[in-house]
Tab-separated table of C-alpha atoms and ligand atoms in Angstrom:
chain	number	residue	atom	x	y	z
A	228	MET	CA	26.892	53.826	273.465
A	229	SER	CA	23.378	54.399	272.141
A	230	SER	CA	24.084	52.150	269.119
A	231	GLN	CA	24.949	49.192	271.392
A	232	THR	CA	22.628	46.273	270.950
A	233	LYS	CA	23.577	43.874	273.656
A	234	ALA	CA	25.603	44.230	276.864
A	235	ILE	CA	28.725	42.142	277.037
A	236	ILE	CA	29.360	40.964	280.532
A	237	ASN	CA	32.764	39.439	279.951
A	238	SER	CA	35.055	39.258	276.984
A	239	LYS	CA	38.637	38.404	276.164
A	240	ILE	CA	40.288	39.834	273.072
A	241	GLN	CA	43.782	38.938	271.973
A	242	TYR	CA	45.778	40.826	269.350
A	243	LYS	CA	49.294	40.392	267.959
A	244	SER	CA	50.892	43.652	266.879
A	245	PRO	CA	54.317	44.148	265.357
A	246	SER	CA	57.116	46.550	266.018
A	247	ASN	CA	58.351	48.807	263.325
A	248	ILE	CA	61.716	50.157	262.235
A	249	ALA	CA	61.922	53.754	261.212
A	250	PHE	CA	63.806	54.555	257.926
A	251	ILE	CA	63.217	58.296	258.298
A	252	LYS	CA	63.353	59.051	262.044
A	253	TYR	CA	60.850	60.785	264.298
A	254	TRP	CA	63.004	62.662	266.727
A	255	GLY	CA	61.445	65.819	268.266
A	256	LYS	CA	57.814	66.324	269.127
A	257	ARG	CA	55.367	68.969	270.300
A	258	HIS	CA	52.090	68.854	272.263
A	259	ARG	CA	50.868	65.335	272.708
A	260	GLN	CA	53.056	63.370	270.353
A	261	LEU	CA	52.763	65.501	267.304
A	262	PRO	CA	56.008	64.998	265.332
A	263	MET	CA	58.333	67.849	264.333
A	264	ASN	CA	58.930	66.089	261.050
A	265	ALA	CA	57.417	63.399	258.918
A	266	SER	CA	58.691	59.794	259.382
A	267	LEU	CA	58.691	56.636	257.415
A	268	SER	CA	58.940	53.036	258.723
A	269	MET	CA	58.717	49.392	257.800
A	270	THR	CA	56.326	47.220	259.794
A	271	LEU	CA	58.022	44.127	261.086
A	272	THR	CA	56.733	40.532	261.620
A	273	HIS	CA	58.587	38.529	264.214
A	274	CYS	CA	59.308	41.376	266.689
A	275	HIS	CA	55.768	41.684	268.096
A	276	THR	CA	53.696	41.940	271.203
A	277	ILE	CA	50.760	39.698	271.999
A	278	THR	CA	48.224	41.355	274.323
A	279	GLU	CA	45.002	39.950	275.761
A	280	VAL	CA	42.530	42.294	277.366
A	281	GLU	CA	39.803	40.872	279.538
A	282	PHE	CA	36.810	43.207	279.945
A	283	VAL	CA	34.672	42.494	283.014
A	284	TYR	CA	31.401	44.473	283.283
A	285	SER	CA	31.593	46.744	286.333
A	286	GLU	CA	29.230	49.246	287.931
A	287	ASN	CA	32.205	50.924	289.545
A	288	GLY	CA	33.566	52.585	286.356
A	289	PHE	CA	36.772	51.889	284.567
A	290	TYR	CA	39.826	50.592	286.373
A	291	LEU	CA	42.749	48.458	285.375
A	292	ASN	CA	42.766	45.532	287.796
A	293	GLN	CA	45.858	43.608	286.871
A	294	PHE	CA	48.663	43.911	284.286
A	295	PHE	CA	50.851	40.857	283.617
A	296	LEU	CA	54.017	41.100	281.531
A	297	ASP	CA	55.239	37.593	280.709
A	298	ASP	CA	52.940	36.124	283.398
A	299	ILE	CA	54.386	38.341	286.075
A	300	LEU	CA	52.418	41.231	287.577
A	301	ASN	CA	54.040	44.485	286.494
A	302	LEU	CA	53.166	47.656	288.442
A	303	LYS	CA	55.167	50.012	286.188
A	304	PHE	CA	53.369	48.967	282.985
A	305	LYS	CA	50.060	48.779	284.856
A	306	ASN	CA	50.354	52.439	285.774
A	307	ARG	CA	51.374	53.385	282.299
A	308	ALA	CA	48.553	51.504	280.665
A	309	GLU	CA	45.979	52.754	283.243
A	310	ASN	CA	47.029	56.404	282.809
A	311	PHE	CA	46.912	56.038	279.060
A	312	ILE	CA	43.406	54.434	278.988
A	313	ASP	CA	42.249	57.093	281.464
A	314	SER	CA	43.461	59.789	279.154
A	315	ILE	CA	41.499	58.495	276.176
A	316	LYS	CA	38.286	57.565	277.973
A	317	ASP	CA	36.336	60.261	276.149
A	318	GLU	CA	37.294	58.572	272.854
A	319	ILE	CA	36.225	55.099	274.049
A	320	PRO	CA	33.380	55.848	276.532
A	321	PHE	CA	32.344	52.123	276.680
A	322	VAL	CA	35.410	51.475	278.853
A	323	ASN	CA	33.685	53.386	281.763
A	324	LYS	CA	31.620	50.269	282.197
A	325	TYR	CA	34.450	47.779	282.493
A	326	LYS	CA	37.278	46.731	284.658
A	327	LEU	CA	40.229	45.364	282.690
A	328	ASN	CA	42.803	42.650	283.137
A	329	ILE	CA	45.754	42.814	280.681
A	330	ARG	CA	48.222	40.081	279.812
A	331	THR	CA	51.024	40.938	277.488
A	332	THR	CA	54.147	39.257	276.147
A	333	ASN	CA	56.845	40.287	273.670
A	334	SER	CA	58.298	37.854	271.151
A	335	PHE	CA	61.701	39.433	271.799
A	336	PRO	CA	63.294	39.513	275.222
A	337	HIS	CA	62.237	42.572	277.217
A	338	SER	CA	65.833	43.539	277.742
A	339	ALA	CA	66.979	42.921	274.193
A	340	GLY	CA	67.123	46.628	273.505
A	341	ILE	CA	64.304	46.568	270.989
A	342	ALA	CA	61.653	49.212	271.477
A	343	SER	CA	58.492	47.453	272.712
A	344	SER	CA	56.335	50.552	272.980
A	345	ALA	CA	55.290	50.533	269.364
A	346	SER	CA	54.114	46.906	269.321
A	347	GLY	CA	52.833	47.006	272.936
A	348	MET	CA	50.765	50.174	272.653
A	349	SER	CA	49.288	49.287	269.288
A	350	ALA	CA	48.357	45.818	270.491
A	351	LEU	CA	46.555	47.325	273.490
A	352	VAL	CA	44.713	49.889	271.359
A	353	MET	CA	43.601	47.233	268.865
A	354	CYS	CA	42.089	45.186	271.742
A	355	LEU	CA	40.265	48.237	273.039
A	356	LEU	CA	38.948	49.215	269.601
A	357	LYS	CA	37.912	45.638	268.776
A	358	MET	CA	35.658	45.690	271.934
A	359	GLU	CA	34.238	49.046	270.879
A	360	ALA	CA	33.637	47.786	267.354
A	361	LYS	CA	31.889	44.659	268.751
A	362	LEU	CA	29.648	46.700	271.040
A	363	ASN	CA	28.773	49.136	268.232
A	364	GLN	CA	28.546	46.308	265.665
A	365	THR	CA	31.023	48.108	263.343
A	366	GLU	CA	34.515	47.510	262.054
A	367	ILE	CA	37.659	48.850	263.778
A	368	ASP	CA	38.467	52.339	262.485
A	369	LEU	CA	42.202	52.034	261.734
A	370	GLN	CA	42.759	55.795	261.624
A	371	LYS	CA	41.387	55.996	265.064
A	372	ALA	CA	43.574	53.089	266.142
A	373	SER	CA	46.657	54.795	264.761
A	374	ARG	CA	45.697	58.183	266.375
A	375	LEU	CA	45.106	56.631	269.788
A	376	SER	CA	48.342	54.540	269.522
A	377	ARG	CA	50.169	57.745	268.755
A	378	LEU	CA	48.923	59.246	272.020
A	379	ALA	CA	50.572	56.382	273.881
A	380	SER	CA	53.818	56.362	271.921
A	381	GLY	CA	54.474	58.270	268.719
A	382	SER	CA	56.031	55.387	266.766
A	383	ALA	CA	53.122	53.097	267.764
A	384	ALA	CA	50.973	55.074	265.285
A	385	ARG	CA	52.870	53.411	262.468
A	386	SER	CA	52.522	49.795	263.765
A	387	ILE	CA	48.885	49.732	262.899
A	388	PHE	CA	49.531	49.448	259.211
A	389	PRO	CA	51.347	46.964	256.953
A	390	ASN	CA	54.505	47.351	254.811
A	391	PHE	CA	55.823	50.947	254.446
A	392	VAL	CA	54.079	53.575	256.554
A	393	ARG	CA	54.432	57.287	256.853
A	394	TRP	CA	53.365	59.648	259.631
A	395	GLY	CA	53.382	63.375	259.533
A	396	LYS	CA	53.703	66.241	257.112
A	397	THR	CA	56.758	67.194	255.024
A	398	ALA	CA	55.224	70.642	254.490
A	399	ASP	CA	52.327	72.565	256.041
A	400	THR	CA	50.565	72.324	252.754
A	401	ASP	CA	50.741	68.570	252.164
A	402	ASN	CA	47.717	66.388	252.606
A	403	PHE	CA	49.078	63.946	255.084
A	404	SER	CA	47.959	64.010	258.741
A	405	GLU	CA	50.097	64.421	261.837
A	406	ASP	CA	47.290	62.752	263.894
A	407	PHE	CA	47.691	59.281	262.463
A	408	ALA	CA	49.889	57.283	260.151
A	409	GLU	CA	49.045	55.615	256.810
A	410	GLU	CA	50.411	52.870	254.631
A	411	ILE	CA	52.118	54.035	251.400
A	412	VAL	CA	50.311	51.754	249.052
A	413	SER	CA	52.091	53.025	246.024
A	414	LEU	CA	55.266	51.244	247.131
A	415	ASN	CA	53.875	47.728	246.553
A	416	SER	CA	56.396	47.025	243.808
A	417	PHE	CA	59.416	47.875	245.987
A	418	PRO	CA	61.381	44.655	246.848
A	419	LYS	CA	60.296	42.960	250.040
A	420	LEU	CA	62.834	43.861	252.727
A	421	MET	CA	64.328	41.935	255.597
A	422	ASP	CA	65.752	43.360	258.810
A	423	THR	CA	68.375	41.268	260.635
A	424	ILE	CA	68.975	42.914	264.007
A	425	ALA	CA	72.425	42.538	265.576
A	426	ILE	CA	71.830	42.783	269.282
A	427	VAL	CA	74.895	44.492	270.634
A	428	SER	CA	73.838	45.179	274.201
A	429	LYS	CA	70.938	44.077	276.365
A	430	THR	CA	71.248	46.818	279.001
A	431	GLU	CA	68.304	49.224	279.412
A	432	LYS	CA	68.624	52.477	277.549
A	433	THR	CA	70.395	55.142	279.567
A	434	VAL	CA	68.174	57.905	278.066
A	435	SER	CA	64.552	57.299	277.270
A	436	SER	CA	63.182	58.206	273.811
A	437	SER	CA	60.868	60.736	275.494
A	438	HIS	CA	63.828	62.466	277.044
A	439	GLY	CA	65.737	62.363	273.788
A	440	HIS	CA	62.762	63.962	271.990
A	441	SER	CA	62.579	66.755	274.596
A	442	LEU	CA	66.271	67.565	274.076
A	443	MET	CA	65.390	68.500	270.452
A	444	ASN	CA	63.349	71.535	271.828
A	445	ALA	CA	66.528	73.479	272.457
A	446	HIS	CA	68.794	71.621	270.024
A	447	PRO	CA	71.009	74.085	268.111
A	448	PHE	CA	70.468	71.999	264.906
A	449	ALA	CA	66.706	71.481	265.391
A	450	GLU	CA	65.355	73.556	262.483
A	451	ALA	CA	67.931	72.235	260.027
A	452	ARG	CA	67.242	68.641	261.183
A	453	PHE	CA	63.443	68.879	260.753
A	454	LYS	CA	63.953	70.255	257.236
A	455	GLN	CA	66.499	67.606	256.393
A	456	ALA	CA	64.194	64.759	257.678
A	457	ASN	CA	61.320	66.041	255.463
A	458	ASP	CA	63.675	66.286	252.443
A	459	ASN	CA	65.079	62.889	253.130
A	460	LEU	CA	61.562	61.409	253.298
A	461	LYS	CA	60.676	62.852	249.887
A	462	ASP	CA	63.999	61.692	248.359
A	463	MET	CA	63.654	58.207	249.891
A	464	LEU	CA	60.139	57.838	248.554
A	465	SER	CA	61.288	58.838	245.089
A	466	ALA	CA	64.168	56.387	245.316
A	467	MET	CA	61.827	53.615	246.416
A	468	HIS	CA	59.323	54.418	243.554
A	469	GLU	CA	62.194	54.155	241.114
A	470	ASN	CA	63.497	50.981	242.703
A	471	ASP	CA	66.817	52.787	243.361
A	472	LEU	CA	68.124	50.629	246.174
A	473	SER	CA	71.475	52.359	246.387
A	474	LEU	CA	69.971	55.838	246.878
A	475	PHE	CA	67.421	54.352	249.328
A	476	GLY	CA	70.327	52.789	251.301
A	477	GLU	CA	72.392	56.012	251.250
A	478	ILE	CA	69.484	58.010	252.819
A	479	LEU	CA	68.731	55.148	255.265
A	480	GLU	CA	72.202	55.185	256.684
A	481	LEU	CA	72.338	59.024	256.659
A	482	GLU	CA	69.131	59.068	258.819
A	483	ALA	CA	70.526	56.587	261.321
A	484	LEU	CA	73.851	58.391	261.746
A	485	THR	CA	72.096	61.794	261.886
A	486	LEU	CA	69.850	60.556	264.727
A	487	HIS	CA	72.866	59.496	266.699
A	488	GLY	CA	74.647	62.746	265.699
A	489	LEU	CA	71.782	64.675	267.267
A	490	MET	CA	72.217	62.685	270.451
A	491	LEU	CA	75.912	63.452	270.463
A	492	SER	CA	75.223	67.132	270.021
A	493	SER	CA	72.323	67.447	272.446
A	494	SER	CA	72.738	69.350	275.697
A	495	PRO	CA	73.375	67.367	277.761
A	496	SER	CA	74.816	65.019	275.132
A	497	PHE	CA	74.545	61.253	275.222
A	498	VAL	CA	75.991	58.228	273.481
A	499	LEU	CA	73.957	55.156	272.849
A	500	LEU	CA	76.270	53.432	270.352
A	501	GLU	CA	78.713	50.793	271.667
A	502	PRO	CA	82.191	50.012	270.211
A	503	ASN	CA	80.647	46.971	268.501
A	504	SER	CA	77.920	49.085	266.890
A	505	ILE	CA	80.642	51.010	265.096
A	506	ALA	CA	82.589	47.837	264.240
A	507	ILE	CA	79.382	46.368	262.672
A	508	ILE	CA	78.715	49.549	260.651
A	509	ASN	CA	82.247	49.314	259.283
A	510	GLU	CA	81.840	45.589	258.516
A	511	ILE	CA	78.606	46.328	256.554
A	512	ARG	CA	80.229	49.087	254.507
A	513	HIS	CA	83.216	46.913	253.634
A	514	PHE	CA	81.001	43.959	252.744
A	515	ARG	CA	78.841	46.146	250.549
A	516	GLU	CA	81.897	47.558	248.715
A	517	SER	CA	83.387	44.245	248.069
A	518	SER	CA	80.217	42.205	247.288
A	519	LYS	CA	78.221	45.023	245.574
A	520	LEU	CA	75.140	43.589	247.366
A	521	PRO	CA	72.464	46.017	248.562
A	522	LEU	CA	72.937	45.559	252.260
A	523	PHE	CA	72.357	48.688	254.450
A	524	PHE	CA	71.957	49.567	258.109
A	525	THR	CA	69.731	51.717	260.252
A	526	ILE	CA	69.791	52.249	264.002
A	527	ASP	CA	67.090	52.984	266.506
A	528	ALA	CA	67.564	54.848	269.838
A	529	GLY	CA	69.982	52.239	271.064
A	530	PRO	CA	73.207	50.400	270.191
A	531	ASN	CA	71.695	47.568	268.044
A	532	ILE	CA	72.197	47.562	264.300
A	533	HIS	CA	69.332	46.793	261.956
A	534	MET	CA	70.607	45.330	258.675
A	535	ILE	CA	68.173	46.055	255.874
A	536	TYR	CA	68.263	44.156	252.543
A	537	PRO	CA	65.932	42.643	249.951
A	538	GLU	CA	64.676	39.170	250.715
A	539	SER	CA	66.058	38.115	247.351
A	540	ILE	CA	69.675	38.250	248.629
A	541	LYS	CA	68.916	36.472	251.957
A	542	GLU	CA	71.067	33.408	251.215
A	543	GLU	CA	73.948	35.555	249.885
A	544	VAL	CA	74.248	37.631	253.053
A	545	LYS	CA	73.809	34.783	255.515
A	546	PRO	CA	77.522	33.643	255.629
A	547	PHE	CA	78.527	37.340	256.136
A	548	PHE	CA	76.172	37.586	259.142
A	549	GLU	CA	77.454	34.355	260.554
A	550	ASN	CA	81.160	34.978	260.011
A	551	SER	CA	81.503	38.741	260.500
A	552	ILE	CA	78.503	40.135	262.420
A	553	LEU	CA	77.624	37.330	264.914
A	554	PRO	CA	81.071	37.508	266.587
A	555	LEU	CA	80.448	41.196	267.220
A	556	SER	CA	76.953	40.628	268.613
A	557	LEU	CA	75.164	38.915	271.445
A	558	LYS	CA	72.653	37.457	269.002
A	559	LEU	CA	70.927	38.063	265.697
A	560	ILE	CA	67.183	38.412	265.249
A	561	GLU	CA	65.878	37.877	261.712
A	562	ASP	CA	62.818	39.781	260.781
A	563	ILE	CA	60.909	40.718	257.657
A	564	GLN	CA	58.436	43.275	256.236
A	565	GLY	CA	55.092	42.536	257.754
A	566	THR	CA	51.355	42.772	257.392
A	567	GLY	CA	50.346	44.635	260.608
A	568	PRO	CA	48.236	43.710	263.616
A	569	GLU	CA	46.382	40.420	263.754
A	570	LEU	CA	43.319	39.408	265.800
A	571	LEU	CA	44.321	36.084	267.459
A	572	SER	CA	41.121	35.301	269.414
A	573	GLU	CA	37.884	36.870	270.717
A	574	VAL	CA	35.415	35.543	273.184
A	575	TYR	CA	32.251	37.345	274.285
A	576	GLU	CA	29.718	36.383	276.973
B	58	DP6	C1	64.370	56.741	267.476
B	58	DP6	O1	57.920	56.586	269.665
B	58	DP6	O2	59.565	55.656	271.340
B	58	DP6	O3	62.674	55.063	267.387
B	58	DP6	O4	56.594	59.144	271.265
B	58	DP6	O5	58.006	59.463	273.302
B	58	DP6	O6	56.917	57.257	272.838
B	58	DP6	P1	57.505	58.494	272.253
B	58	DP6	O7	58.789	58.053	271.508
B	58	DP6	P2	59.066	56.807	270.545
B	58	DP6	O8	60.278	57.429	269.595
B	58	DP6	C2	60.853	56.683	268.637
B	58	DP6	C3	62.135	57.246	268.265
B	58	DP6	C4	62.889	56.457	267.205
B	58	DP6	C5	62.607	56.874	265.812
B	58	DP6	C6	61.278	56.413	265.164
B	58	DP6	O9	60.743	55.305	265.586
B	58	DP6	O10	60.804	57.116	264.328
């Protein structure tokens, strides 16, 4: 606070932040969102959240005044955002002098079954850190943004960075941090990837990610899984460095099916896949065999199927999506590897 030069009485900061799709899955955590294994993701573009935070100078200390989701007051998200900001106040002490109004909207329908916590929490943190940076006349510290986003939702740590992003250690001795994610810049010659998401169901998840993570604590396969994920991450990175798309795709699909295998074998067990999820997986595998095109799938904690392929074969896979996948889906959302959060507007008075 001491480095502040000028009080800001009122400001509005708006950020757009993308979702990300995990290639190597974070499933199992300890303490406050520290992962049990390293994960690797691709930052998306079109699946994003736009959040505007209004900061109004207040002598009464921090409080969250209003939270609008898609122009409608939302008490559940207000409580979640308020608790989160409360929990990081020591990290952003300036906030003790402001009351906040938050307006947020997702580019994808709230009920589309696409996780909005990664884009939503990273967008909120970027707004908070932009205000801090403005007050301190510095730049946003992206490692801090990733670390604070992680405290809200583990996968949000990865949405701060563009392209391919890793979070966590594959061994106690490696140099990566568990506190924040980082872009894997050495992968800049890997083909640009697309992600066409087959929305299979819009119903809310029956089991939250947080609950799913907690079931890993007593999971009989936990130790083997954490080791497998770390090995898969190393193997996937090697495949990507060597431009070996078929090995990349093999590991990608193994990770997705392992994630759902862990759910099937948790106690209590749960099933998030729908009959059409399986039908789509089979279609993709048949298509790949007959066309020899590098089209692969991954799956998040839900029934929707993410179809991953290089942008260069976009036109070749389109008829397959329309003829074979769309009839098994509610809709398709086309997305592409992205560049990370973007400041849309800032106004200070
Ligand atoms: C299956 O990040 O949503 O998408 O840390 O409890 O908020 P919390 O969980 P969350 O878990 C994501 C799980 C996953 C895999 C991944 O994104 O790595």
